[in-house]
Coordinates of C-alpha atoms in Angstrom, one line a residue:
Chain A
Q1 CA 19.5 12.7 -7.5
Q2 CA 15.9 12.1 -8.0
Q3 CA 14.8 15.5 -6.7
V4 CA 13.3 18.4 -8.7
K5 CA 13.7 21.6 -7.0
Q6 CA 11.2 24.3 -7.7
S7 CA 11.0 28.0 -6.9
P8 CA 9.5 30.2 -5.8
Q9 CA 7.1 28.6 -3.5
S10 CA 4.5 31.4 -4.2
L11 CA 4.3 34.3 -6.7
I12 CA 2.1 37.3 -7.0
V13 CA 1.9 39.0 -10.4
Q14 CA -0.2 41.8 -11.8
K15 CA -2.5 41.1 -14.7
G16 CA -0.6 41.6 -17.9
G17 CA 2.8 40.8 -16.3
I18 CA 5.1 37.8 -16.9
S19 CA 5.1 34.9 -14.4
I20 CA 8.3 32.9 -14.2
I21 CA 8.7 29.7 -12.3
N22 CA 12.1 27.8 -12.2
C23 CA 13.0 24.2 -11.8
A24 CA 16.4 22.5 -11.4
Y25 CA 17.3 18.8 -11.4
E26 CA 20.4 16.6 -10.9
N27 CA 19.7 13.4 -12.6
T28 CA 21.0 13.7 -16.2
A29 CA 19.0 10.6 -17.2
F30 CA 15.8 12.7 -17.1
D31 CA 14.5 13.1 -20.6
Y32 CA 11.0 14.4 -20.3
F33 CA 10.0 17.6 -18.5
P34 CA 6.3 18.5 -18.2
W35 CA 4.5 21.2 -16.3
Y36 CA 1.3 20.6 -14.7
Q37 CA -1.4 23.1 -13.6
Q38 CA -3.7 22.5 -10.6
F39 CA -6.8 24.6 -9.8
P40 CA -8.2 24.4 -6.3
G41 CA -10.2 21.3 -5.6
K42 CA -9.1 19.7 -8.9
G43 CA -6.4 17.2 -10.0
P44 CA -3.3 18.5 -11.8
A45 CA -3.6 18.6 -15.6
L46 CA -0.8 18.7 -18.1
L47 CA 0.0 22.2 -19.4
I48 CA 3.0 22.0 -21.5
A49 CA 6.0 19.7 -21.8
I50 CA 9.5 19.6 -23.4
R51 CA 12.3 17.1 -24.2
P52 CA 15.9 18.0 -23.9
D53 CA 16.6 18.1 -27.6
V54 CA 15.1 21.6 -27.8
S55 CA 15.8 24.7 -25.8
E56 CA 12.4 26.3 -25.9
K57 CA 8.8 25.3 -26.5
K58 CA 5.9 27.7 -26.8
E59 CA 2.2 27.2 -26.6
G60 CA 0.1 30.2 -26.7
R61 CA 1.1 32.4 -23.7
F62 CA 3.0 29.6 -22.0
T63 CA 6.7 28.9 -22.8
I64 CA 9.2 26.4 -21.4
S65 CA 12.9 27.4 -21.6
F66 CA 15.3 24.5 -21.1
N67 CA 19.0 24.8 -20.2
K68 CA 20.5 21.3 -20.4
S69 CA 24.0 22.3 -19.3
A70 CA 22.7 24.1 -16.3
K71 CA 20.2 21.3 -15.6
Q72 CA 17.4 23.9 -15.3
F73 CA 14.1 24.6 -16.9
S74 CA 11.6 27.3 -16.4
L75 CA 7.9 28.1 -17.2
H76 CA 7.1 31.6 -18.5
I77 CA 3.5 32.8 -18.6
M78 CA 3.2 35.9 -20.7
D79 CA 0.4 38.5 -20.3
S80 CA -0.7 36.7 -17.1
Q81 CA -4.4 36.6 -16.4
P82 CA -6.4 36.1 -13.3
G83 CA -7.7 32.8 -14.7
D84 CA -4.0 31.6 -14.6
S85 CA -4.2 31.7 -10.9
A86 CA -3.4 28.1 -9.9
T87 CA -0.6 25.9 -8.4
Y88 CA 2.1 24.9 -11.0
F89 CA 4.2 21.8 -10.7
C90 CA 7.3 21.0 -12.8
A91 CA 8.1 17.4 -13.1
A92 CA 10.7 15.1 -14.7
S93 CA 10.8 11.5 -15.8
I94 CA 13.0 9.0 -17.7
E95 CA 10.8 8.0 -20.6
R96 CA 12.9 5.3 -21.8
R97 CA 12.3 3.3 -18.7
A98 CA 8.7 3.0 -20.0
T99 CA 7.1 3.4 -16.6
N100 CA 6.0 7.0 -17.0
K101 CA 7.0 7.7 -13.4
L102 CA 7.1 11.4 -12.7
I103 CA 9.1 13.2 -10.0
F104 CA 7.4 16.3 -9.1
G105 CA 8.7 19.7 -7.8
T106 CA 7.1 21.1 -4.7
G107 CA 4.7 23.5 -6.5
T108 CA 4.4 27.2 -7.0
L109 CA 1.2 28.9 -6.0
L110 CA 0.5 31.7 -8.5
A111 CA -1.8 34.6 -7.8
V112 CA -2.6 37.0 -10.7
Q113 CA -4.1 40.2 -9.4
P114 CA -6.5 42.1 -11.5
Chain B
N1 CA -15.8 10.2 -21.1
A2 CA -15.5 10.3 -17.4
G3 CA -11.8 10.0 -17.4
V4 CA -10.3 9.1 -13.9
T5 CA -12.9 8.8 -11.2
Q6 CA -12.1 8.7 -7.5
T7 CA -14.3 7.9 -4.6
P8 CA -14.9 9.1 -2.0
K9 CA -14.1 12.8 -2.2
F10 CA -13.8 13.3 1.5
R11 CA -13.3 11.0 4.3
I12 CA -12.5 11.2 8.0
L13 CA -10.9 8.2 9.7
K14 CA -10.1 7.4 13.3
I15 CA -6.6 6.1 14.1
G16 CA -6.3 2.5 13.4
Q17 CA -9.2 2.2 11.0
S18 CA -8.8 0.9 7.5
M19 CA -10.3 2.0 4.2
T20 CA -10.1 1.6 0.5
L21 CA -9.7 4.6 -1.8
Q22 CA -11.4 3.7 -5.1
C23 CA -10.0 4.7 -8.6
T24 CA -11.4 3.7 -12.0
Q25 CA -10.6 5.0 -15.4
D26 CA -12.4 4.5 -18.7
M27 CA -9.6 5.4 -21.1
N28 CA -8.1 1.9 -21.5
H29 CA -4.9 3.1 -20.0
N30 CA -2.4 0.5 -19.0
Y31 CA -0.5 2.6 -16.5
M32 CA -2.1 3.8 -13.3
Y33 CA -0.6 5.7 -10.3
W34 CA -1.4 6.8 -6.7
Y35 CA 0.1 9.9 -5.4
R36 CA -0.3 11.8 -2.1
Q37 CA -0.2 15.6 -2.0
D38 CA 0.9 17.3 1.1
P39 CA 1.2 21.1 1.5
G40 CA 4.6 22.4 0.3
M41 CA 5.7 18.9 -0.7
G42 CA 4.4 18.4 -4.1
L43 CA 3.1 15.0 -5.2
K44 CA 4.8 11.9 -3.9
L45 CA 4.2 8.6 -5.7
I46 CA 2.9 5.8 -3.5
Y47 CA 2.4 3.0 -5.9
Y48 CA 2.0 2.4 -9.6
S49 CA 1.0 -0.3 -12.0
V50 CA 2.0 -0.9 -15.5
G51 CA -0.9 -3.4 -16.3
A52 CA -3.4 -5.6 -14.7
G53 CA -1.8 -8.0 -12.1
I54 CA 1.4 -5.8 -12.1
T55 CA 2.2 -3.3 -9.3
D56 CA 5.2 -1.7 -7.9
K57 CA 6.2 0.5 -5.0
G58 CA 6.8 4.3 -5.5
E59 CA 8.7 6.7 -3.2
V60 CA 6.4 6.4 -0.1
P61 CA 4.6 3.1 -0.1
N62 CA 4.7 2.3 3.7
G63 CA 1.3 1.9 5.2
Y64 CA -0.4 1.4 1.9
N65 CA -1.3 -1.6 -0.3
V66 CA -2.7 -1.8 -3.9
S67 CA -4.1 -4.4 -6.3
R68 CA -4.8 -4.3 -10.0
S69 CA -7.2 -7.0 -11.0
T70 CA -8.6 -5.2 -14.1
T71 CA -7.3 -2.5 -16.5
E72 CA -9.9 -0.1 -15.1
D73 CA -9.5 -0.2 -11.4
F74 CA -6.6 0.6 -9.1
P75 CA -7.8 0.7 -5.4
L76 CA -5.5 1.9 -2.7
R77 CA -5.9 0.3 0.7
L78 CA -5.0 1.9 4.0
E79 CA -4.5 -0.5 6.9
L80 CA -4.3 0.9 10.5
A81 CA -4.7 4.5 9.5
A82 CA -2.3 7.0 11.2
P83 CA -2.3 10.9 11.5
S84 CA 0.7 10.9 9.1
Q85 CA -1.6 9.6 6.3
T86 CA -3.8 12.7 6.5
S87 CA -3.4 14.1 3.0
V88 CA -5.0 14.5 -0.4
Y89 CA -4.7 11.4 -2.6
F90 CA -4.6 11.5 -6.4
C91 CA -5.0 8.6 -8.7
A92 CA -3.7 9.1 -12.3
S93 CA -3.6 7.0 -15.5
S94 CA -1.5 7.2 -18.6
Y95 CA -0.9 5.4 -21.9
P96 CA 2.6 4.2 -22.9
S97 CA 3.8 6.9 -25.3
G98 CA 5.1 4.8 -28.1
G99 CA 6.9 8.0 -29.2
R100 CA 3.9 10.3 -28.3
W101 CA 3.9 12.7 -25.3
D102 CA 3.4 11.0 -22.0
I103 CA 0.4 12.5 -20.3
Q104 CA -0.8 11.5 -16.9
Y105 CA -4.5 12.2 -16.4
F106 CA -5.5 12.8 -12.8
G107 CA -8.7 12.3 -10.9
A108 CA -10.2 15.0 -8.7
G109 CA -8.7 13.6 -5.5
T110 CA -9.7 12.2 -2.2
R111 CA -9.1 14.4 0.9
L112 CA -8.5 12.2 3.9
S113 CA -8.2 13.2 7.5
V114 CA -7.0 10.8 10.2
L115 CA -7.9 11.9 13.7

């Protein structure tokens, strides 16, 4: 129940295309869903996050879509650029437990071809 | 601001050796974490701490120990290194949200090989 399942494992998109990464969870107690971006040789960094009281959050070219009933959430990268090539991790946590412990998905390696 | 600093960046250990991975943060964050990252497996939480003197096990604590004597430092100790501990280790810190977004700030990682 603590798992977050992420797909696909890898993704190749042409420049200007839309990248879509999906995650699913089982634990309905999760109340915070961040996405982290990791470039080679670096640590992950927060990209965008959502709480389940909204169905969508947009920041620039990055959008999280959240489906509470299906227990799924996804990251959409519009107008994908070569600089977006990185590994993306979805995650989930139970904020009200006040430990900020994150459960991470297995990651998606995105390659945006010029 | 340096953020979260991890040392060393790379290390090769022989089976049975021990070592300490260092982590320090200068953001006055109460919460600190150690993760390991293996290919195709995402990040797994090893140990975490919600303040100086307080630590707790994460998902994969076996073979590791931690201590938290100061707010800034959170070292991870490997005793009797095994090949299964070959991984990339990340330290992270965060501030209790108090209603704000929870953000974990990660170091650049330590790549460890046990041969």
